mmCIF file of C-alpha atoms and ligand atoms in Angstrom:
data_model
loop_
_atom_site.group_PDB
_atom_site.id
_atom_site.type_symbol
_atom_site.label_atom_id
_atom_site.label_comp_id
_atom_site.label_asym_id
_atom_site.label_seq_id
_atom_site.Cartn_x
_atom_site.Cartn_y
_atom_site.Cartn_z
ATOM 1 C CA MET A 10 26.612 3.027 34.708
ATOM 2 C CA VAL A 11 24.629 2.655 31.523
ATOM 3 C CA GLN A 12 21.795 1.343 33.652
ATOM 4 C CA ASN A 13 22.053 4.363 35.984
ATOM 5 C CA LEU A 14 21.973 6.789 33.066
ATOM 6 C CA GLN A 15 18.973 4.932 31.721
ATOM 7 C CA ALA A 16 17.273 5.192 35.122
ATOM 8 C CA VAL A 17 17.978 8.963 35.256
ATOM 9 C CA SER A 18 16.643 9.491 31.771
ATOM 10 C CA ASP A 19 13.595 7.323 32.555
ATOM 11 C CA SER A 20 12.837 9.300 35.690
ATOM 12 C CA GLN A 21 13.351 12.592 33.832
ATOM 13 C CA SER A 22 10.925 11.566 31.171
ATOM 14 C CA GLU A 23 8.484 10.428 33.890
ATOM 15 C CA GLN A 24 8.765 13.882 35.458
ATOM 16 C CA VAL A 25 8.172 15.559 32.111
ATOM 17 C CA ARG A 26 5.055 13.464 31.701
ATOM 18 C CA GLU A 27 3.844 14.100 35.225
ATOM 19 C CA SER A 28 4.582 17.809 35.113
ATOM 20 C CA ALA A 29 2.524 18.252 31.950
ATOM 21 C CA ALA A 30 -0.635 20.115 32.904
ATOM 22 C CA SER A 31 -2.592 17.078 31.854
ATOM 23 C CA GLY A 32 -2.267 14.037 29.655
ATOM 24 C CA GLN A 33 -4.141 15.867 26.956
ATOM 25 C CA ALA A 34 -1.723 18.816 27.059
ATOM 26 C CA TYR A 35 1.215 16.439 26.768
ATOM 27 C CA PHE A 36 -0.437 14.621 23.874
ATOM 28 C CA ASP A 37 -1.253 17.909 22.110
ATOM 29 C CA ARG A 38 2.354 19.041 22.453
ATOM 30 C CA ILE A 39 3.644 15.777 20.974
ATOM 31 C CA MET A 40 1.274 16.234 18.035
ATOM 32 C CA ALA A 41 2.301 19.880 17.537
ATOM 33 C CA GLU A 42 5.996 18.936 17.634
ATOM 34 C CA ASP A 43 5.338 16.030 15.268
ATOM 35 C CA SER A 44 7.024 13.811 17.813
ATOM 36 C CA ARG A 45 6.104 10.318 18.982
ATOM 37 C CA ILE A 46 3.648 8.784 21.405
ATOM 38 C CA GLU A 47 4.938 5.643 23.120
ATOM 39 C CA PRO A 48 2.881 2.833 24.720
ATOM 40 C CA ARG A 49 3.048 4.144 28.318
ATOM 41 C CA ASP A 50 2.192 7.735 27.374
ATOM 42 C CA TRP A 51 -1.280 9.095 27.967
ATOM 43 C CA MET A 52 -3.360 9.147 24.808
ATOM 44 C CA PRO A 53 -7.004 9.925 24.016
ATOM 45 C CA GLU A 54 -9.184 6.819 23.913
ATOM 46 C CA ALA A 55 -10.276 7.623 20.348
ATOM 47 C CA TYR A 56 -6.602 7.741 19.247
ATOM 48 C CA ARG A 57 -5.991 4.350 20.883
ATOM 49 C CA ARG A 58 -9.112 2.834 19.284
ATOM 50 C CA THR A 59 -8.241 4.224 15.857
ATOM 51 C CA LEU A 60 -4.749 2.768 16.065
ATOM 52 C CA VAL A 61 -5.936 -0.645 17.249
ATOM 53 C CA ARG A 62 -8.435 -0.732 14.374
ATOM 54 C CA GLN A 63 -5.898 0.391 11.763
ATOM 55 C CA ILE A 64 -2.953 -1.717 12.952
ATOM 56 C CA SER A 65 -5.035 -4.870 13.444
ATOM 57 C CA GLN A 66 -6.666 -4.458 10.018
ATOM 58 C CA HIS A 67 -3.203 -4.040 8.601
ATOM 59 C CA ALA A 68 -1.990 -7.187 10.399
ATOM 60 C CA HIS A 69 -5.001 -9.198 9.200
ATOM 61 C CA SER A 70 -4.332 -8.032 5.623
ATOM 62 C CA GLU A 71 -0.763 -9.329 5.791
ATOM 63 C CA ILE A 72 -1.931 -12.712 7.084
ATOM 64 C CA ILE A 73 -4.916 -13.156 4.734
ATOM 65 C CA GLY A 74 -2.749 -11.746 1.927
ATOM 66 C CA MET A 75 -0.542 -14.842 2.137
ATOM 67 C CA GLN A 76 -3.333 -16.980 0.678
ATOM 68 C CA PRO A 77 -3.570 -15.918 -2.995
ATOM 69 C CA GLU A 78 0.192 -16.356 -3.389
ATOM 70 C CA ALA A 79 0.646 -19.420 -1.198
ATOM 71 C CA ASN A 80 -1.681 -21.156 -3.667
ATOM 72 C CA TRP A 81 1.010 -20.770 -6.314
ATOM 73 C CA ILE A 82 4.081 -21.955 -4.386
ATOM 74 C CA THR A 83 3.716 -25.565 -5.537
ATOM 75 C CA ARG A 84 2.943 -24.459 -9.102
ATOM 76 C CA ALA A 85 5.791 -21.952 -9.535
ATOM 77 C CA PRO A 86 7.538 -22.618 -12.863
ATOM 78 C CA SER A 87 11.047 -23.249 -11.458
ATOM 79 C CA LEU A 88 12.890 -23.998 -8.231
ATOM 80 C CA LYS A 89 14.225 -20.439 -8.192
ATOM 81 C CA ARG A 90 10.736 -18.947 -8.545
ATOM 82 C CA LYS A 91 9.435 -21.303 -5.858
ATOM 83 C CA ALA A 92 12.165 -20.215 -3.413
ATOM 84 C CA ILE A 93 11.554 -16.511 -4.109
ATOM 85 C CA LEU A 94 7.782 -16.824 -3.740
ATOM 86 C CA MET A 95 8.114 -18.835 -0.554
ATOM 87 C CA ALA A 96 10.413 -16.155 0.927
ATOM 88 C CA LYS A 97 7.940 -13.467 -0.056
ATOM 89 C CA VAL A 98 4.970 -15.250 1.534
ATOM 90 C CA GLN A 99 7.015 -15.842 4.713
ATOM 91 C CA ASP A 100 7.810 -12.119 4.823
ATOM 92 C CA GLU A 101 4.077 -11.396 4.847
ATOM 93 C CA ALA A 102 3.655 -13.685 7.863
ATOM 94 C CA GLY A 103 6.424 -11.704 9.579
ATOM 95 C CA HIS A 104 4.685 -8.408 8.743
ATOM 96 C CA GLY A 105 1.515 -9.719 10.351
ATOM 97 C CA LEU A 106 3.454 -10.625 13.496
ATOM 98 C CA TYR A 107 5.247 -7.250 13.833
ATOM 99 C CA LEU A 108 1.915 -5.516 13.432
ATOM 100 C CA TYR A 109 0.039 -7.692 15.928
ATOM 101 C CA SER A 110 2.864 -6.956 18.388
ATOM 102 C CA ALA A 111 2.572 -3.210 17.726
ATOM 103 C CA ALA A 112 -1.200 -3.381 18.297
ATOM 104 C CA GLU A 113 -0.712 -5.380 21.511
ATOM 105 C CA THR A 114 1.258 -2.466 23.004
ATOM 106 C CA LEU A 115 -2.073 -0.577 22.943
ATOM 107 C CA GLY A 116 -3.613 -3.129 25.280
ATOM 108 C CA THR A 117 -5.482 -5.430 22.908
ATOM 109 C CA PRO A 118 -4.211 -9.034 23.030
ATOM 110 C CA ARG A 119 -3.404 -10.770 19.761
ATOM 111 C CA GLN A 120 -5.819 -13.557 20.664
ATOM 112 C CA LYS A 121 -8.682 -11.058 20.760
ATOM 113 C CA MET A 122 -7.685 -9.610 17.360
ATOM 114 C CA THR A 123 -7.494 -13.105 15.855
ATOM 115 C CA GLU A 124 -10.871 -14.062 17.321
ATOM 116 C CA ASP A 125 -12.422 -10.905 15.849
ATOM 117 C CA LEU A 126 -11.045 -11.829 12.439
ATOM 118 C CA ILE A 127 -12.198 -15.450 12.636
ATOM 119 C CA ALA A 128 -15.660 -14.372 13.816
ATOM 120 C CA GLY A 129 -15.943 -12.072 10.800
ATOM 121 C CA ASN A 130 -15.949 -8.916 12.963
ATOM 122 C CA ALA A 131 -12.707 -7.428 11.623
ATOM 123 C CA ARG A 132 -11.766 -6.127 8.214
ATOM 124 C CA TYR A 133 -8.769 -6.696 6.007
ATOM 125 C CA SER A 134 -7.773 -5.202 2.675
ATOM 126 C CA SER A 135 -10.402 -5.841 -0.020
ATOM 127 C CA ILE A 136 -7.692 -6.731 -2.571
ATOM 128 C CA PHE A 137 -7.080 -10.165 -1.069
ATOM 129 C CA ASN A 138 -10.589 -11.297 -1.938
ATOM 130 C CA TYR A 139 -9.720 -11.507 -5.635
ATOM 131 C CA PRO A 140 -8.513 -14.804 -7.121
ATOM 132 C CA ALA A 141 -4.974 -15.343 -8.483
ATOM 133 C CA VAL A 142 -5.802 -17.275 -11.626
ATOM 134 C CA SER A 143 -2.469 -17.598 -13.446
ATOM 135 C CA TRP A 144 1.256 -17.540 -12.696
ATOM 136 C CA ALA A 145 1.377 -14.023 -14.170
ATOM 137 C CA ASP A 146 -0.843 -12.915 -11.279
ATOM 138 C CA MET A 147 2.169 -13.477 -8.993
ATOM 139 C CA GLY A 148 3.905 -10.798 -11.072
ATOM 140 C CA ALA A 149 0.924 -8.429 -11.058
ATOM 141 C CA ILE A 150 0.337 -8.876 -7.318
ATOM 142 C CA GLY A 151 3.989 -8.140 -6.501
ATOM 143 C CA TRP A 152 4.200 -5.193 -8.875
ATOM 144 C CA LEU A 153 0.790 -3.579 -8.292
ATOM 145 C CA VAL A 154 -0.434 -4.778 -4.890
ATOM 146 C CA ASP A 155 2.908 -4.608 -3.074
ATOM 147 C CA GLY A 156 3.622 -1.408 -5.038
ATOM 148 C CA ALA A 157 0.417 0.172 -3.715
ATOM 149 C CA ALA A 158 1.291 -1.109 -0.237
ATOM 150 C CA ILE A 159 4.661 0.684 -0.432
ATOM 151 C CA CYS A 160 3.013 3.983 -1.441
ATOM 152 C CA ASN A 161 0.640 3.636 1.484
ATOM 153 C CA GLN A 162 3.196 2.471 4.008
ATOM 154 C CA VAL A 163 6.285 4.607 3.439
ATOM 155 C CA PRO A 164 4.533 7.649 4.994
ATOM 156 C CA LEU A 165 3.412 5.395 7.882
ATOM 157 C CA CYS A 166 7.093 5.036 8.917
ATOM 158 C CA ARG A 167 6.568 8.552 10.329
ATOM 159 C CA ALA A 168 3.288 7.690 12.083
ATOM 160 C CA SER A 169 2.983 9.374 15.481
ATOM 161 C CA TYR A 170 2.632 6.058 17.345
ATOM 162 C CA GLY A 171 6.198 4.798 17.900
ATOM 163 C CA PRO A 172 5.753 0.997 17.691
ATOM 164 C CA TYR A 173 3.697 1.296 14.489
ATOM 165 C CA GLY A 174 6.166 3.614 12.756
ATOM 166 C CA ARG A 175 9.149 1.437 13.721
ATOM 167 C CA ALA A 176 7.446 -1.757 12.506
ATOM 168 C CA MET A 177 6.739 -0.069 9.184
ATOM 169 C CA VAL A 178 10.417 0.692 8.540
ATOM 170 C CA ARG A 179 11.289 -2.986 8.259
ATOM 171 C CA VAL A 180 8.035 -3.860 6.505
ATOM 172 C CA CYS A 181 8.745 -1.265 3.805
ATOM 173 C CA LYS A 182 12.247 -2.605 3.142
ATOM 174 C CA GLU A 183 10.773 -6.043 2.545
ATOM 175 C CA GLU A 184 7.910 -4.668 0.454
ATOM 176 C CA SER A 185 10.361 -3.178 -2.009
ATOM 177 C CA PHE A 186 11.852 -6.657 -2.558
ATOM 178 C CA HIS A 187 8.290 -7.924 -3.109
ATOM 179 C CA GLN A 188 7.585 -5.296 -5.709
ATOM 180 C CA ARG A 189 10.806 -5.997 -7.571
ATOM 181 C CA GLN A 190 10.205 -9.740 -7.685
ATOM 182 C CA GLY A 191 6.726 -9.071 -9.125
ATOM 183 C CA PHE A 192 8.096 -6.633 -11.685
ATOM 184 C CA GLU A 193 10.734 -9.146 -12.697
ATOM 185 C CA ILE A 194 8.177 -11.932 -13.198
ATOM 186 C CA LEU A 195 6.173 -9.632 -15.482
ATOM 187 C CA LEU A 196 9.301 -8.454 -17.315
ATOM 188 C CA GLU A 197 10.313 -12.020 -18.082
ATOM 189 C CA LEU A 198 6.828 -12.937 -19.309
ATOM 190 C CA ALA A 199 6.521 -9.717 -21.326
ATOM 191 C CA ASN A 200 9.767 -10.633 -23.129
ATOM 192 C CA GLY A 201 8.722 -14.249 -23.656
ATOM 193 C CA THR A 202 6.401 -15.790 -26.257
ATOM 194 C CA PRO A 203 3.332 -13.828 -27.460
ATOM 195 C CA GLU A 204 1.189 -16.084 -25.221
ATOM 196 C CA GLN A 205 3.341 -15.278 -22.181
ATOM 197 C CA LYS A 206 3.183 -11.570 -22.925
ATOM 198 C CA GLN A 207 -0.612 -11.822 -23.196
ATOM 199 C CA MET A 208 -0.711 -13.656 -19.855
ATOM 200 C CA ALA A 209 1.217 -10.783 -18.252
ATOM 201 C CA GLN A 210 -1.076 -8.179 -19.837
ATOM 202 C CA ASP A 211 -4.207 -10.041 -18.686
ATOM 203 C CA ALA A 212 -2.882 -10.177 -15.132
ATOM 204 C CA VAL A 213 -2.134 -6.423 -15.135
ATOM 205 C CA ASN A 214 -5.658 -5.810 -16.497
ATOM 206 C CA ARG A 215 -7.134 -7.877 -13.652
ATOM 207 C CA TRP A 216 -5.205 -6.286 -10.783
ATOM 208 C CA TYR A 217 -4.994 -2.640 -11.898
ATOM 209 C CA ALA A 218 -8.367 -1.331 -10.647
ATOM 210 C CA PRO A 219 -8.443 -3.348 -7.403
ATOM 211 C CA SER A 220 -4.920 -2.094 -6.592
ATOM 212 C CA LEU A 221 -6.038 1.541 -7.067
ATOM 213 C CA MET A 222 -8.930 0.876 -4.715
ATOM 214 C CA MET A 223 -6.469 -0.295 -2.031
ATOM 215 C CA PHE A 224 -5.943 3.375 -1.131
ATOM 216 C CA GLY A 225 -9.522 3.515 0.132
ATOM 217 C CA PRO A 226 -12.522 5.565 -0.959
ATOM 218 C CA PRO A 227 -12.166 9.026 -2.557
ATOM 219 C CA ASP A 228 -11.307 11.832 -0.123
ATOM 220 C CA ASP A 229 -14.833 13.270 -0.041
ATOM 221 C CA ASP A 230 -16.124 9.849 1.042
ATOM 222 C CA SER A 231 -13.452 9.043 3.632
ATOM 223 C CA PRO A 232 -14.793 10.309 6.980
ATOM 224 C CA ASN A 233 -11.935 9.083 9.227
ATOM 225 C CA SER A 234 -9.057 10.443 7.155
ATOM 226 C CA LYS A 235 -9.193 14.005 8.488
ATOM 227 C CA GLN A 236 -8.843 12.925 12.120
ATOM 228 C CA SER A 237 -6.057 10.455 11.275
ATOM 229 C CA MET A 238 -4.168 13.244 9.537
ATOM 230 C CA ALA A 239 -4.654 15.584 12.540
ATOM 231 C CA TRP A 240 -3.158 12.829 14.713
ATOM 232 C CA ASN A 241 -0.127 12.459 12.408
ATOM 233 C CA ILE A 242 -1.008 8.841 11.697
ATOM 234 C CA LYS A 243 -1.929 9.440 8.081
ATOM 235 C CA ARG A 244 0.271 11.909 6.177
ATOM 236 C CA PHE A 245 -1.384 12.085 2.763
ATOM 237 C CA SER A 246 -4.985 11.689 1.645
ATOM 238 C CA ASN A 247 -6.259 8.589 -0.177
ATOM 239 C CA ASP A 248 -6.504 10.470 -3.482
ATOM 240 C CA GLU A 249 -3.012 11.970 -3.136
ATOM 241 C CA LEU A 250 -1.502 8.522 -2.565
ATOM 242 C CA ARG A 251 -3.517 6.990 -5.396
ATOM 243 C CA SER A 252 -2.361 9.716 -7.765
ATOM 244 C CA ARG A 253 1.261 9.215 -6.768
ATOM 245 C CA PHE A 254 0.916 5.461 -7.349
ATOM 246 C CA VAL A 255 -0.588 5.954 -10.827
ATOM 247 C CA GLY A 256 2.377 8.199 -11.715
ATOM 248 C CA MET A 257 4.838 5.496 -10.654
ATOM 249 C CA MET A 258 3.031 2.772 -12.587
ATOM 250 C CA VAL A 259 2.802 4.868 -15.769
ATOM 251 C CA GLU A 260 6.597 5.025 -15.943
ATOM 252 C CA GLN A 261 7.223 1.403 -15.003
ATOM 253 C CA VAL A 262 4.647 -0.112 -17.367
ATOM 254 C CA GLU A 263 6.598 1.333 -20.284
ATOM 255 C CA VAL A 264 9.706 -0.550 -19.213
ATOM 256 C CA LEU A 265 7.594 -3.708 -19.107
ATOM 257 C CA GLY A 266 6.328 -3.082 -22.640
ATOM 258 C CA LEU A 267 2.758 -3.541 -21.345
ATOM 259 C CA THR A 268 -0.126 -1.086 -20.906
ATOM 260 C CA LEU A 269 -2.382 -0.043 -18.037
ATOM 261 C CA PRO A 270 -6.065 -0.767 -18.789
ATOM 262 C CA ASP A 271 -7.069 2.874 -18.363
ATOM 263 C CA SER A 272 -7.264 5.293 -21.301
ATOM 264 C CA GLU A 273 -8.046 8.242 -19.024
ATOM 265 C CA ILE A 274 -4.709 8.453 -17.229
ATOM 266 C CA ARG A 275 -3.243 11.934 -17.560
ATOM 267 C CA PHE A 276 -1.097 14.351 -15.613
ATOM 268 C CA ASN A 277 -3.020 17.441 -14.581
ATOM 269 C CA GLU A 278 -0.576 20.359 -14.925
ATOM 270 C CA GLU A 279 -2.723 22.606 -12.738
ATOM 271 C CA THR A 280 -3.145 20.315 -9.749
ATOM 272 C CA LYS A 281 0.162 18.490 -10.381
ATOM 273 C CA MET A 282 -1.726 15.234 -9.814
ATOM 274 C CA TRP A 283 -2.021 12.114 -11.918
ATOM 275 C CA GLU A 284 -5.635 11.391 -12.829
ATOM 276 C CA HIS A 285 -7.215 8.079 -13.759
ATOM 277 C CA GLY A 286 -10.495 6.751 -15.098
ATOM 278 C CA PRO A 287 -13.514 6.034 -12.864
ATOM 279 C CA LEU A 288 -13.312 3.156 -10.397
ATOM 280 C CA ASP A 289 -16.219 0.909 -9.479
ATOM 281 C CA TRP A 290 -16.779 1.915 -5.847
ATOM 282 C CA ASN A 291 -19.889 -0.248 -5.700
ATOM 283 C CA GLU A 292 -17.705 -3.269 -6.294
ATOM 284 C CA PHE A 293 -15.331 -2.028 -3.579
ATOM 285 C CA ARG A 294 -18.168 -1.772 -1.056
ATOM 286 C CA GLU A 295 -19.505 -5.200 -2.033
ATOM 287 C CA VAL A 296 -16.102 -6.837 -1.547
ATOM 288 C CA LEU A 297 -15.608 -5.048 1.784
ATOM 289 C CA ALA A 298 -19.037 -6.214 2.889
ATOM 290 C CA GLY A 299 -17.926 -9.816 2.366
ATOM 291 C CA ARG A 300 -19.398 -10.409 -1.071
ATOM 292 C CA GLY A 301 -16.213 -10.469 -3.168
ATOM 293 C CA PRO A 302 -15.176 -13.448 -5.303
ATOM 294 C CA CYS A 303 -13.046 -15.135 -2.597
ATOM 295 C CA ASN A 304 -14.179 -13.711 0.778
ATOM 296 C CA ALA A 305 -15.785 -16.952 1.962
ATOM 297 C CA GLN A 306 -12.819 -19.069 0.857
ATOM 298 C CA ARG A 307 -10.256 -16.773 2.508
ATOM 299 C CA MET A 308 -12.111 -16.830 5.836
ATOM 300 C CA GLU A 309 -12.642 -20.578 5.704
ATOM 301 C CA ARG A 310 -8.893 -21.176 5.153
ATOM 302 C CA ARG A 311 -8.027 -18.782 7.964
ATOM 303 C CA ARG A 312 -10.388 -20.564 10.368
ATOM 304 C CA GLU A 313 -9.006 -23.950 9.347
ATOM 305 C CA ALA A 314 -5.425 -22.758 9.879
ATOM 306 C CA HIS A 315 -6.368 -21.383 13.299
ATOM 307 C CA GLU A 316 -8.009 -24.657 14.353
ATOM 308 C CA ASN A 317 -5.141 -26.750 12.999
ATOM 309 C CA GLY A 318 -2.673 -24.568 14.898
ATOM 310 C CA ALA A 319 -4.406 -25.028 18.272
ATOM 311 C CA TRP A 320 -1.905 -27.689 19.387
ATOM 312 C CA VAL A 321 1.030 -25.343 18.643
ATOM 313 C CA ARG A 322 -0.497 -22.582 20.797
ATOM 314 C CA GLU A 323 -1.215 -25.078 23.599
ATOM 315 C CA ALA A 324 2.332 -26.482 23.447
ATOM 316 C CA ALA A 325 3.853 -22.973 23.492
ATOM 317 C CA ALA A 326 1.695 -21.954 26.466
ATOM 318 C CA GLU A 327 2.624 -25.138 28.350
ATOM 319 C CA TYR A 328 6.324 -24.624 27.602
ATOM 320 C CA ALA A 329 6.096 -21.015 28.854
ATOM 321 C CA ARG A 330 4.321 -22.233 32.035
ATOM 322 C CA LYS A 331 6.995 -24.878 32.703
ATOM 323 C CA THR A 332 9.872 -22.483 32.004
ATOM 324 C CA ALA A 333 8.393 -19.943 34.435
ATOM 325 C CA ALA A 334 7.952 -22.691 37.064
ATOM 326 C CA TRP A 335 11.572 -23.860 36.628
ATOM 327 C CA SER A 336 12.852 -20.282 36.931
ATOM 328 C CA ALA A 337 10.794 -19.723 40.076
ATOM 329 C CA GLU A 338 12.097 -22.983 41.542
ATOM 330 C CA ALA A 339 15.717 -22.095 40.678
ATOM 331 C CA ALA A 340 15.286 -18.657 42.252
ATOM 332 C CA GLY A 341 13.875 -20.329 45.390
ATOM 333 C CA VAL A 342 16.898 -22.646 45.618
ATOM 334 C CA ALA A 343 19.339 -19.755 45.156
ATOM 335 C CA SER A 344 17.831 -17.561 47.887
HETATM 336 FE FE1 FE2 B 403 3.560 -7.161 3.639
HETATM 337 FE FE1 FE2 B 404 4.457 -7.612 0.457
#
């Protein structure tokens, strides 16, 4: 019965799609209603390309983003910290996998996305090309980098492409655990010895500006944003999100008893936006172009991991081939 109802509803929705004057008209209506596009729906090629680019970049960022923190798992100061950090890094692997799966529904295989990354033809977030030099960086990364990721990603839960929005719901829940664990590391250090407090402050100083740049270039230098907003993928501009993030950090840094390395932060009563000091966009472009402090190292590790994992992929493919053959054989026997 449930299956029949499902079949009726499937055929109804097929009819709706077919009776639309054209795919474009259907797509435009979905956009106007702020509803969702699903994998089998018609969509403009540019929308599909934009999503594949954005979702795969996002997936690559999760996977490359495991590296600065994975470096610290063996050096975490206690068993408890080790377990928490390991769980956090594993979460990031999971985020990468949900996102590759979401991108695959648009017709691009994960293998192709991985090959593009390994060949240096795909981008990932510039932030992960900075080194994590002390244990306090684990705190600053969780608090600032995962904090910025949350600001960016919560609105993406309402992205017009269904599989992307749904993946983001779970990702965001896990990101808030990541931010709290980072905040807690910093809080403990800030309440420790003067040297520990200084370590925490230095880490915040290092990660503050790069985390603000995670929101992307200023609005007047962000050519794709307008189209992404028209397609209900992006809900707020880069500068709006950055301002919101600064406002959050201003409150939280007081609880930490630390400071943000920016004397120009202020709330603009007229625009109702938080403002911050100038950011070095030249540095941002350099890092994006592959000339950041750790770009080469991150890519080398990723290539190594891919090569070392070849036997796992081969074994999985062989297992899938055998399972399919056994099923086919069993079906043959039964009929
Ligand atoms: Fe993540
Ligand atoms: Fe995270």
